[in-house]
Short mmCIF file of C-alpha atoms in Angstrom, two decimals:
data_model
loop_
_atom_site.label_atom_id
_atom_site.label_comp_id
_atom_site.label_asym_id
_atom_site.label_seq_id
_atom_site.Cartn_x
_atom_site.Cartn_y
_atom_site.Cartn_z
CA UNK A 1 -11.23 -93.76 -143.19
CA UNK A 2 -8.49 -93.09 -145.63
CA UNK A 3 -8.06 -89.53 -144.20
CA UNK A 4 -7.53 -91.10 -140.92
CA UNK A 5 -4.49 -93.50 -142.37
CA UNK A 6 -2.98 -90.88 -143.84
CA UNK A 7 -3.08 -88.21 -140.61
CA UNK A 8 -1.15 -91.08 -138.83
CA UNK A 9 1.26 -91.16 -141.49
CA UNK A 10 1.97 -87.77 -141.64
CA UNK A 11 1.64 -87.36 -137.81
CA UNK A 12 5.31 -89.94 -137.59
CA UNK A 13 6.58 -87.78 -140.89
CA UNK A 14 6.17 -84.80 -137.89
CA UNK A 15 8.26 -86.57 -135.35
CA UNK A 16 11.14 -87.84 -137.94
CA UNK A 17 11.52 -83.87 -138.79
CA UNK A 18 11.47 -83.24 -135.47
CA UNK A 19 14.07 -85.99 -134.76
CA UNK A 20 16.19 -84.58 -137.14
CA UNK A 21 16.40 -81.12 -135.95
CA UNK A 22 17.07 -82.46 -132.28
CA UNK A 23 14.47 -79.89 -131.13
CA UNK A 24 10.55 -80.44 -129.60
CA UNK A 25 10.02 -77.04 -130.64
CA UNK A 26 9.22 -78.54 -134.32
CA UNK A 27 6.29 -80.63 -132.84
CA UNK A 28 5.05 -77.94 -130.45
CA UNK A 29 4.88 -75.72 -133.78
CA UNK A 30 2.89 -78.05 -135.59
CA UNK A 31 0.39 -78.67 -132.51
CA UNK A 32 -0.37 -74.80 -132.91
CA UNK A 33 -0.71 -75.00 -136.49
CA UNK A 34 -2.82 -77.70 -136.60
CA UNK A 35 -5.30 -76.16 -133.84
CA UNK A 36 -4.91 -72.82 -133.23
CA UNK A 37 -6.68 -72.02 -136.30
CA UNK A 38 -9.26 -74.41 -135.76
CA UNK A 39 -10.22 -73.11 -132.13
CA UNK A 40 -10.20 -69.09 -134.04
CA UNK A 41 -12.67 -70.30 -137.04
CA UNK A 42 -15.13 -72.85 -136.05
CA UNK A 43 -17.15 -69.76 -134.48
CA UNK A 44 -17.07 -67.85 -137.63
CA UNK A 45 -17.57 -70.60 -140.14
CA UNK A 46 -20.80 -71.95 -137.63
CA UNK A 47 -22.23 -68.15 -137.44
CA UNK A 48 -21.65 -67.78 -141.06
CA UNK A 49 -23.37 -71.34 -141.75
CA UNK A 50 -20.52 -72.40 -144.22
CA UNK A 51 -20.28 -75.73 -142.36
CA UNK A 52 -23.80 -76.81 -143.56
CA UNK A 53 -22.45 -75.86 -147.26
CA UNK A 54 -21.54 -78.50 -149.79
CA UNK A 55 -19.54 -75.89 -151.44
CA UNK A 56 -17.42 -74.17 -148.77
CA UNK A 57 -17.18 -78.53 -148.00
CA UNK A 58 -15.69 -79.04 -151.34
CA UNK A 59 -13.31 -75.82 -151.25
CA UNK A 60 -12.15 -77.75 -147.77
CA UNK A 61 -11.00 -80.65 -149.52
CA UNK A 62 -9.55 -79.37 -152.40
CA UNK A 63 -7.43 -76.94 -150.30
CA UNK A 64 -6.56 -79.81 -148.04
CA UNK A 65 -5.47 -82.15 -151.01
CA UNK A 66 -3.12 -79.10 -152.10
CA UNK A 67 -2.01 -78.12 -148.80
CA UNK A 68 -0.81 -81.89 -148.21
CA UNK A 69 0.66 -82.40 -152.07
CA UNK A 70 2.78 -79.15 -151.60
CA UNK A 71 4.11 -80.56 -148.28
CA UNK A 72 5.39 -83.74 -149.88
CA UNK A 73 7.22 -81.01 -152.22
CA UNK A 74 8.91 -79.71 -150.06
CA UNK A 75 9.02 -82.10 -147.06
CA UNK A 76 13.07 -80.88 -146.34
CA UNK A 77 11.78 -77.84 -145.21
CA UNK A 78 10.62 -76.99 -141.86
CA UNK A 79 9.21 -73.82 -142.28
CA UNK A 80 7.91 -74.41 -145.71
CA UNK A 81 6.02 -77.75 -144.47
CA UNK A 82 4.53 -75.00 -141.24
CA UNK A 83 3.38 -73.26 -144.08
CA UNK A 84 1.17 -76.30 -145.56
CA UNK A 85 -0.23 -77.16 -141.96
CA UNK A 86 -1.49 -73.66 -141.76
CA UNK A 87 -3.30 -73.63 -145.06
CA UNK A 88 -4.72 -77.18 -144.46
CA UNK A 89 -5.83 -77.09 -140.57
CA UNK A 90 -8.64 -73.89 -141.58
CA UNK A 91 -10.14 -76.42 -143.88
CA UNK A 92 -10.59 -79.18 -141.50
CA UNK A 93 -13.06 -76.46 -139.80
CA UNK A 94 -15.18 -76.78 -143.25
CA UNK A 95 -14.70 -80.35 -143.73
CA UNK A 96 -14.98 -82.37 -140.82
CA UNK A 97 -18.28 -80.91 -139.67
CA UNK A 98 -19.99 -81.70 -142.98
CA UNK A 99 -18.89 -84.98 -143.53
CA UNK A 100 -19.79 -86.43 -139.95
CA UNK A 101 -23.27 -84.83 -140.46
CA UNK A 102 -22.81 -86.14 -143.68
CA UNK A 103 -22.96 -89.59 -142.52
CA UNK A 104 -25.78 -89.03 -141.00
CA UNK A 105 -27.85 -87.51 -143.30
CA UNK A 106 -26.85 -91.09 -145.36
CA UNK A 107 -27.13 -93.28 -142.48
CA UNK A 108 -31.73 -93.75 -143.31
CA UNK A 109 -31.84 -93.82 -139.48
CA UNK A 110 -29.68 -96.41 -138.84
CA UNK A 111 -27.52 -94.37 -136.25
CA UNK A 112 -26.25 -97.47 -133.91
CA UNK A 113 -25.43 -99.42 -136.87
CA UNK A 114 -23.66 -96.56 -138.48
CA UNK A 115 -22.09 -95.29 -135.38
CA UNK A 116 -20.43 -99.02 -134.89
CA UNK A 117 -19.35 -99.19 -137.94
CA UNK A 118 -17.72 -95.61 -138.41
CA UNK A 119 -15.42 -96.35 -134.76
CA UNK A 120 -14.70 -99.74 -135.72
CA UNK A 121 -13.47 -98.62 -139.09
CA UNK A 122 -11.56 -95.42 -138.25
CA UNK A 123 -9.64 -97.08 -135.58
CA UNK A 124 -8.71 -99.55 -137.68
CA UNK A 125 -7.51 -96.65 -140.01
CA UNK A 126 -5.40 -95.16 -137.68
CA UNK A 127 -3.75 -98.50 -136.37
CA UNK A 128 -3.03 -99.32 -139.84
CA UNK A 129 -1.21 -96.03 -140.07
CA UNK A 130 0.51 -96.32 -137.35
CA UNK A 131 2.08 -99.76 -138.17
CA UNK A 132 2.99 -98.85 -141.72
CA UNK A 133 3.91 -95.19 -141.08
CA UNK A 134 7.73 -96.85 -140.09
CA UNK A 135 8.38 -98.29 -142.64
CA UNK A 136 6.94 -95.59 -145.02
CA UNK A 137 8.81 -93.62 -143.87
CA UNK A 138 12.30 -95.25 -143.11
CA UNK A 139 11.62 -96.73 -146.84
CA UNK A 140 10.89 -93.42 -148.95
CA UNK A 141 11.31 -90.47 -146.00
CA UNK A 142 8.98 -87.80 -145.04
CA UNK A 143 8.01 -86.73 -148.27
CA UNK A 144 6.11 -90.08 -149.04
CA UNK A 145 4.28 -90.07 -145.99
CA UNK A 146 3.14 -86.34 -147.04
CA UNK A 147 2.25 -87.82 -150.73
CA UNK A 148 0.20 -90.53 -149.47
CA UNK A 149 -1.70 -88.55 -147.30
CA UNK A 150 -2.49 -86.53 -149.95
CA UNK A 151 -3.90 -89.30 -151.77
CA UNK A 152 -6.34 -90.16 -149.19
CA UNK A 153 -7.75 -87.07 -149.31
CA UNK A 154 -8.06 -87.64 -153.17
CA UNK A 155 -10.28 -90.58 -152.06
CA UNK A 156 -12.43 -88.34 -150.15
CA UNK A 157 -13.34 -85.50 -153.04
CA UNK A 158 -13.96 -88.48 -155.42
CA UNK A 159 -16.98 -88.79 -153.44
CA UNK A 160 -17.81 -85.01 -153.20
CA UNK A 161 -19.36 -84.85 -156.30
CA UNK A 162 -21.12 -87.96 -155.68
CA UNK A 163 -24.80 -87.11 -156.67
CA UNK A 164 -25.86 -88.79 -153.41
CA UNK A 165 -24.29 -85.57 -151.63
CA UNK A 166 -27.29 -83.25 -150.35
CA UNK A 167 -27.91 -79.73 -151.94
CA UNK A 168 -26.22 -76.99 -149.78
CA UNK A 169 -28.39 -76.52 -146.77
CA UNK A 170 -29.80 -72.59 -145.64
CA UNK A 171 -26.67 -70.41 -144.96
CA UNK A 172 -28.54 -68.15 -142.60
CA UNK A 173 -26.69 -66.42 -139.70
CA UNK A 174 -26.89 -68.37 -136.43
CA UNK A 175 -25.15 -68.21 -133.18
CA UNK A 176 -21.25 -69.09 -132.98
CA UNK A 177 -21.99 -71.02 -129.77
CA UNK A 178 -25.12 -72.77 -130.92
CA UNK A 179 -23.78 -76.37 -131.52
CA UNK A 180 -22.47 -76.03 -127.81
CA UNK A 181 -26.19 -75.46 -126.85
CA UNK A 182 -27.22 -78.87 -129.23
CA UNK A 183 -24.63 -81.31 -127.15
CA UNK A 184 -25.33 -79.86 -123.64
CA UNK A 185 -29.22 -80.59 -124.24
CA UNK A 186 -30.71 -83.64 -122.18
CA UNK A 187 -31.32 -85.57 -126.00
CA UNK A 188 -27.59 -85.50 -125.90
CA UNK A 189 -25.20 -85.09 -123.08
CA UNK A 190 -26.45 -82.91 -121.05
CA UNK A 191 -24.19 -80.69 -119.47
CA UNK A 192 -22.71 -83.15 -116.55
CA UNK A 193 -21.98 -85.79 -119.55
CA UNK A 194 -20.43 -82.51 -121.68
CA UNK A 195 -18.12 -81.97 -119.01
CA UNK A 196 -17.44 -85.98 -118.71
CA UNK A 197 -16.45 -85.97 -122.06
CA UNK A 198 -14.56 -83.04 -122.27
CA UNK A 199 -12.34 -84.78 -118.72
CA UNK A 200 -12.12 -87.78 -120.44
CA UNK A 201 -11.05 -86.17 -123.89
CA UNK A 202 -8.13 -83.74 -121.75
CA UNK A 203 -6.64 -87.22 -120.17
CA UNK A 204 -6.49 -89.17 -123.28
CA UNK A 205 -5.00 -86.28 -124.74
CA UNK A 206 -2.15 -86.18 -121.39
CA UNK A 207 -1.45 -90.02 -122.02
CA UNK A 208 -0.40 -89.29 -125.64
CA UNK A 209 1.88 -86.52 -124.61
CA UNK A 210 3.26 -87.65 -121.87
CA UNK A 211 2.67 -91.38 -121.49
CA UNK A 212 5.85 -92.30 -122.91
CA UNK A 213 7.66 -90.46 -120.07
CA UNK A 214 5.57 -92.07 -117.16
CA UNK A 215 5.79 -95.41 -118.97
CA UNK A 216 9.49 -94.46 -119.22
CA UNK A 217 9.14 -94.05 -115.10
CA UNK A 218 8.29 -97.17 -113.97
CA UNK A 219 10.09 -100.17 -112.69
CA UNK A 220 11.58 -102.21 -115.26
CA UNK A 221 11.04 -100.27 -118.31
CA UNK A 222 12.48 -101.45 -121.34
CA UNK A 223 12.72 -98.74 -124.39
CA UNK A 224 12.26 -102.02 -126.63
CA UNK A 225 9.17 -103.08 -124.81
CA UNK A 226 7.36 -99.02 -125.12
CA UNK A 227 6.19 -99.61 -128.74
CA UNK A 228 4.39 -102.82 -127.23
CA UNK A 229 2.75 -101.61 -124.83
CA UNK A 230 1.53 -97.85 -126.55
CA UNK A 231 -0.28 -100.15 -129.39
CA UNK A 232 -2.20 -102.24 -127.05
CA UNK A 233 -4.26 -99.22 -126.24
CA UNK A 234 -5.14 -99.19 -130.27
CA UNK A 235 -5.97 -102.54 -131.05
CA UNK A 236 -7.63 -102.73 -127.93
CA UNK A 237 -9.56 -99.59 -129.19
CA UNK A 238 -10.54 -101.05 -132.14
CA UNK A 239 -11.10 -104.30 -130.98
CA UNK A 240 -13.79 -103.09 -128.24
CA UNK A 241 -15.81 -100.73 -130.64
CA UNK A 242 -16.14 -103.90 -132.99
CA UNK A 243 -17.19 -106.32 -130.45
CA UNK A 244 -19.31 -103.99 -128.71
CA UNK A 245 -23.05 -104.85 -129.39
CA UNK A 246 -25.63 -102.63 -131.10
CA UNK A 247 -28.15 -102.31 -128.39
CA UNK A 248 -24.91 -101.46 -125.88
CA UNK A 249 -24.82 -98.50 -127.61
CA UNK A 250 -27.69 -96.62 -126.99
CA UNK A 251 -26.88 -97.25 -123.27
CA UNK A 252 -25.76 -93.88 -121.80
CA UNK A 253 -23.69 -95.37 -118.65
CA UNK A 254 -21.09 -97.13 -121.01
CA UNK A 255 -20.09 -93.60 -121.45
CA UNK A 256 -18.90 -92.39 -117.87
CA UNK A 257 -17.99 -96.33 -116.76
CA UNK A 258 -15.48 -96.11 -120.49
CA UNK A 259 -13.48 -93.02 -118.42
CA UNK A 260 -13.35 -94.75 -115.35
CA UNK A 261 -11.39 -97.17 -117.44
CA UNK A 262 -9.29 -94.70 -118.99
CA UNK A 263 -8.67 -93.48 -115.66
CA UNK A 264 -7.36 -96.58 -114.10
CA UNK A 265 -5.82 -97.34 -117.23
CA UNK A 266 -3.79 -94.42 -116.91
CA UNK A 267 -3.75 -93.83 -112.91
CA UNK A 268 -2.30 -97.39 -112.04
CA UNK A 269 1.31 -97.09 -114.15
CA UNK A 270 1.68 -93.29 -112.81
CA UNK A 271 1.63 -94.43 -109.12
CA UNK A 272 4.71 -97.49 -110.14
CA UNK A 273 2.97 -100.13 -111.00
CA UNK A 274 5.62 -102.72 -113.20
CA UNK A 275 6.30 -101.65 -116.71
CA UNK A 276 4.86 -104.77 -118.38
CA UNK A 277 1.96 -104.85 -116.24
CA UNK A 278 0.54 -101.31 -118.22
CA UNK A 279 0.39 -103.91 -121.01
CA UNK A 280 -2.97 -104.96 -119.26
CA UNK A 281 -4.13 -101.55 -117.93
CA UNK A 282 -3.53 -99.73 -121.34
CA UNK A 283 -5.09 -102.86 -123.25
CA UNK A 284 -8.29 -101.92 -120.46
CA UNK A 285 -7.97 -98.39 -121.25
CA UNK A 286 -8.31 -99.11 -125.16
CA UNK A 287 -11.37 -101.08 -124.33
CA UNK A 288 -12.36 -98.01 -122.63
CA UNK A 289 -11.54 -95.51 -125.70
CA UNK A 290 -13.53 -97.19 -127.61
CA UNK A 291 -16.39 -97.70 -126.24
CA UNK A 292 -16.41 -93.93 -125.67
CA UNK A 293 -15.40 -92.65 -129.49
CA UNK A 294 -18.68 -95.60 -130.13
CA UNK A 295 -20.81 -94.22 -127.72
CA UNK A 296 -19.78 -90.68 -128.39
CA UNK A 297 -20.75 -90.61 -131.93
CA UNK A 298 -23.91 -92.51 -131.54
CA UNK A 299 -24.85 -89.86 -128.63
CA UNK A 300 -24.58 -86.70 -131.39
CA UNK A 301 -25.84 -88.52 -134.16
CA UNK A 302 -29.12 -89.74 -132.27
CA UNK A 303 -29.65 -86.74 -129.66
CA UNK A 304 -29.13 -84.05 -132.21
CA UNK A 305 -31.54 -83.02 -135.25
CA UNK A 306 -30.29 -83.78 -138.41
CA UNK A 307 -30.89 -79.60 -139.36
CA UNK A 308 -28.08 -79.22 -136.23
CA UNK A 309 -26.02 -81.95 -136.91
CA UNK A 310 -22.78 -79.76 -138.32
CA UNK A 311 -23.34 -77.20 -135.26
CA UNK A 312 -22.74 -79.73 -133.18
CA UNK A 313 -20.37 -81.30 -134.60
CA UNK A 314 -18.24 -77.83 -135.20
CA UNK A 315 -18.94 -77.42 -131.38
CA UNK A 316 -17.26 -81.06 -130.66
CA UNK A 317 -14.23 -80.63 -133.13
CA UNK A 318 -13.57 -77.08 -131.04
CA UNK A 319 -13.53 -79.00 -127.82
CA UNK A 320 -10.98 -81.44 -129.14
CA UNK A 321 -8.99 -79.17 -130.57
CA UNK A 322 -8.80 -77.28 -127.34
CA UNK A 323 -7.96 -81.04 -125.38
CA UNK A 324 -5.29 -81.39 -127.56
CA UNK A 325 -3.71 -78.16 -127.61
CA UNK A 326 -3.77 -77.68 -123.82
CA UNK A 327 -2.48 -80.88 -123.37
CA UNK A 328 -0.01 -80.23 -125.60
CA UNK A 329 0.61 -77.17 -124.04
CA UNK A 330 1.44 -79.01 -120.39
CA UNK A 331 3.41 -81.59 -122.22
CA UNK A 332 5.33 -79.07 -123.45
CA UNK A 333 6.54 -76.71 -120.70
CA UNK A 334 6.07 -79.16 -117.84
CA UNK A 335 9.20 -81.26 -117.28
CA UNK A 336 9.48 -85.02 -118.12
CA UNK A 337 9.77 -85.84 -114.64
CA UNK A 338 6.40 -84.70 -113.23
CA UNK A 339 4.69 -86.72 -116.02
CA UNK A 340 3.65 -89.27 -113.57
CA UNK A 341 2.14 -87.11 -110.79
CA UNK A 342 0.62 -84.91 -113.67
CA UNK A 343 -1.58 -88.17 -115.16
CA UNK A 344 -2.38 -89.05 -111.88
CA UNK A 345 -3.83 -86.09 -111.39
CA UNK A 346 -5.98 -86.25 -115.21
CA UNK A 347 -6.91 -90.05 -113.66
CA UNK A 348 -8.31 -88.77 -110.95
CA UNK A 349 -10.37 -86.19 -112.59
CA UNK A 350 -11.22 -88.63 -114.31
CA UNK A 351 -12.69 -90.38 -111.94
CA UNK A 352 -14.73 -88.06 -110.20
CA UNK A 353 -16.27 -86.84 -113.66
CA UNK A 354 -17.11 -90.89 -114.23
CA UNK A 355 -18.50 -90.78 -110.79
CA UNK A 356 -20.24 -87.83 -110.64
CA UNK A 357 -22.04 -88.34 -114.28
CA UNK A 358 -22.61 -92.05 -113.27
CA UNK A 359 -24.44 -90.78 -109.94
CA UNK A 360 -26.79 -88.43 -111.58
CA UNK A 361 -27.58 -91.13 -114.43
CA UNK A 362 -28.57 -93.43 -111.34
CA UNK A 363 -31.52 -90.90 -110.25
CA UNK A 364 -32.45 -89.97 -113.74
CA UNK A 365 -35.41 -91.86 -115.00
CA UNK A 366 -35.06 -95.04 -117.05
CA UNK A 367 -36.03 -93.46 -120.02
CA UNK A 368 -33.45 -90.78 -119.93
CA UNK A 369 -30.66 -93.63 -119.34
CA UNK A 370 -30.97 -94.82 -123.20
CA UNK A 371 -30.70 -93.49 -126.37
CA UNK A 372 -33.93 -93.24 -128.66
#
C-alpha cells in the first residue's frame, strides 16, 4: 500500500518536469521507461523462474529503493531521472509478481476476504497520493516526491526479511507464456473473460490519457471544475470495493456488468453530454473500477494454484503494461481533438466485450458462474 502512495507521488513529480520543459515528450519518455522493459523481461524472468524467488524478490526491492533515492538526487535532471526509471521498472518484473502471490500464500485461504481488503486498501493508497502529491510537491518540489517514494519502498523490504516470507520456491525452466495459459483456464477467466479484461483494462487506460481532453470537449467545461470531476472516479473506486460484500465477490458476472459501467461511464461525456453531469457517470464508472480491480484479484487468487500464482500474475502485469503503453501510445500521436470519438470508440468495445462475456456466462452452468 505504501508503494502505491508513493507511485502517485512520483507519477505528479513526472508531470511538474514535464510542465517545466513545456514538452509531452518528457511523459511519453517515461511511459516507455516504465513499460517497455517490463513487456521485454517478464518472459525471461517467468522462463527462468526468478519470479517464484525470494532472492531475485529481494534484489527487486533493493534496486528499486536505490533507483528511486538516486532520482530524488538528482530530480533537476531529465535525463538523469530517465536513467532511474530504467533501472527501477526491470525490478517491478521481480517484485510485483512475488508479492501478489505473496499475499496469497499468507492469505490461509481466505481469498475473498483478502482480495477485499487488498482493493479497498490500495485505492485508498493511491487517492491519498493523489491528494497530497500537490502539495508535496508545490511545498518541497520534485525531489521530495522522489524521496518519499523511496521511503515506501523502505517499508516494503522491512518486511522482506520477515521470517514469515516462504523459502525460495523450485527455479526450474518453464514456459515464458505459461501464466497466460493459468488466467485463460475455465478456474479463472477463461479466454472470453481474458479478453474482457484486457478491453476493459485498454479503456481505462484511454480515459486516463485522454479524458481530460474529452472532458475538456464538452459543453460547459470549466478547467476549475476538471480536478472535481477526475477524483470522483477514485473515491468512487475505493468506495465501491469497500462496500462491496464478500459473497459478491466470488460472483463472476460483476466482472463483465463492472465494464459495461466503465463503458457508459466513459461513452456518455464523449458523445456531449454536460460537463458537470460526467460528475455522475465517472462517479458510476469508479463504482465500476472497482468492483473489477475486487473481482479481478479474487478471480487469480482463487482460480489459480498457489504453485502458479507468480506465472500468472507475471502474465497479468505484461497485459497491463501493454494497456498502458498502447494507450499511451494513441494518446500520444493522436490529436487532442479526436479524443472524444476515440473513447467512444474504447466504450463501445467495451460494451460488446461486457456483452459478449455476459452472454456466454448466461449458458454456462451455475456452477461455473461462481468462484470456489
Amino acid at each position: 500500500m505504501a508503494s502505491e502512495f508513493g507511485d502517485k507521488l512520483v507519477q505528479v513529480a513526472y508531470a511538474l518536469i514535464a510542465v517545466r520543459a513545456g514538452s509531452t515528450a518528457f511523459l511519453a519518455a517515461v511511459l516507455a521507461a516504465q513499460t517497455i522493459p517490463v513487456l521485454t523481461l517478464t518472459p525471461l524472468v517467468s522462463s527462468r523462474g526468478w519470479i517464484r524467488s525470494r532472492t531475485a524478490w529481494r534484489a527487486g526491492l533493493t534496486g528499486q529503493v536505490a533507483a528511486f533515492a538516486v532520482a530524488a538526487a538528482v530530480a533537476d535532471h531529465r535525463i538523469a531521472v530517465l536513467a532511474c526509471i530504467l533501472v527501477a521498472a526491470p525490478c517491478e518484473a521481480l517484485t510485483m509478481p512475488f508479492s501478489r502471490s505473496l499475499l496469497h500464500a499468507l492469505s490461509d485461504g481466505r481469498q475473498a476476504e483478502l482480495a477485499k481488503w487488498w482493493s479497498v486498501s490500495k485505492a485508498g493508497a493511491g487517492a491519498a497520493g493523489m491528494v497530497l502529491a500537490g502539495a508535496v510537491v508545490a511545498l518541497s518540489g520534485t525531489a521530495s516526491a522522489f524521496a518519499l517514494n523511496a521511503l515506501t519502498f523502505l517499508l516494503v523490504p522491512a518486511v522482506a526479511w520477515s521470517p514469515r516470507i516462504p523459502q525460495d520456491g523450485t527455479t526450474g525452466s518453464r514456459s515464458a507464456t505459461e501464466g497466460f495459459g493459468h488466467l485463460v483456464a475455465p478456474a479463472a477467466f477463461g479466454a472470453l473473460g481474458l479478453l474482457c479484461v484486457t478491453v476493459i483494462l485498454i479503456t481505462t487506460s484511454l480515459e486516463g490519457v485522454s479524458g481530460p481532453f474529452m472532458l475538456a470537449r464538452t459543453p460547459g467545461y470549466d478547467a476549475h471544475g476538471l480536478g472535481v470531476v477526475m477524483a470522483c472516479w477514485a473515491v468512487a473506486s475505493m468506495i465501491a470495493a469497500a462496500v462491496t460484500p464478500r459473497r459478491f465477490t466470488g460472483i463472476r458476472v460483476l466482472l463483465p456488468l463492472s465494464g459495461l459501467l466503465v463503458a457508459l461511464a466513459i461513452g456518455l461525456p464523449s458523445l456531449g453530454l454536460p460537463f458537470w453531469s460526467a460528475t455522475v457517470t465517472f462517479a458510476l464508472g469508479g463504482i465500476g473500477n472497482g468492483v473489477f480491480n475486487l473481482l479481478l484479484t479474487r478471480v487469480i487468487w482463487s482460480g489459480v494454484p498457489a504453485a502458479d500464482q507468480p506465472h500468472a500474475w507475471a502474465a497479468f502485469n505484461w497485459i497491463l503494461n501493454a494497456s498502458l503503453f498502447l494507450s499511451f501510445a494513441v494518446g500520444l500521436f493522436l490529436h487532442p481533438r479526436h479524443a472524444p470519438a476515440l473513447l467512444a470508440t474504447a466504450a463501445a468495445l467495451c460494451l460488446v466485450a461486457g456483452g459478449a462475456c455476459l452472454s456466454a456466462l448466461a449458458r454456462a452452468p451455475k456452477a461455473a458462474r461462481v468462484l470456489a
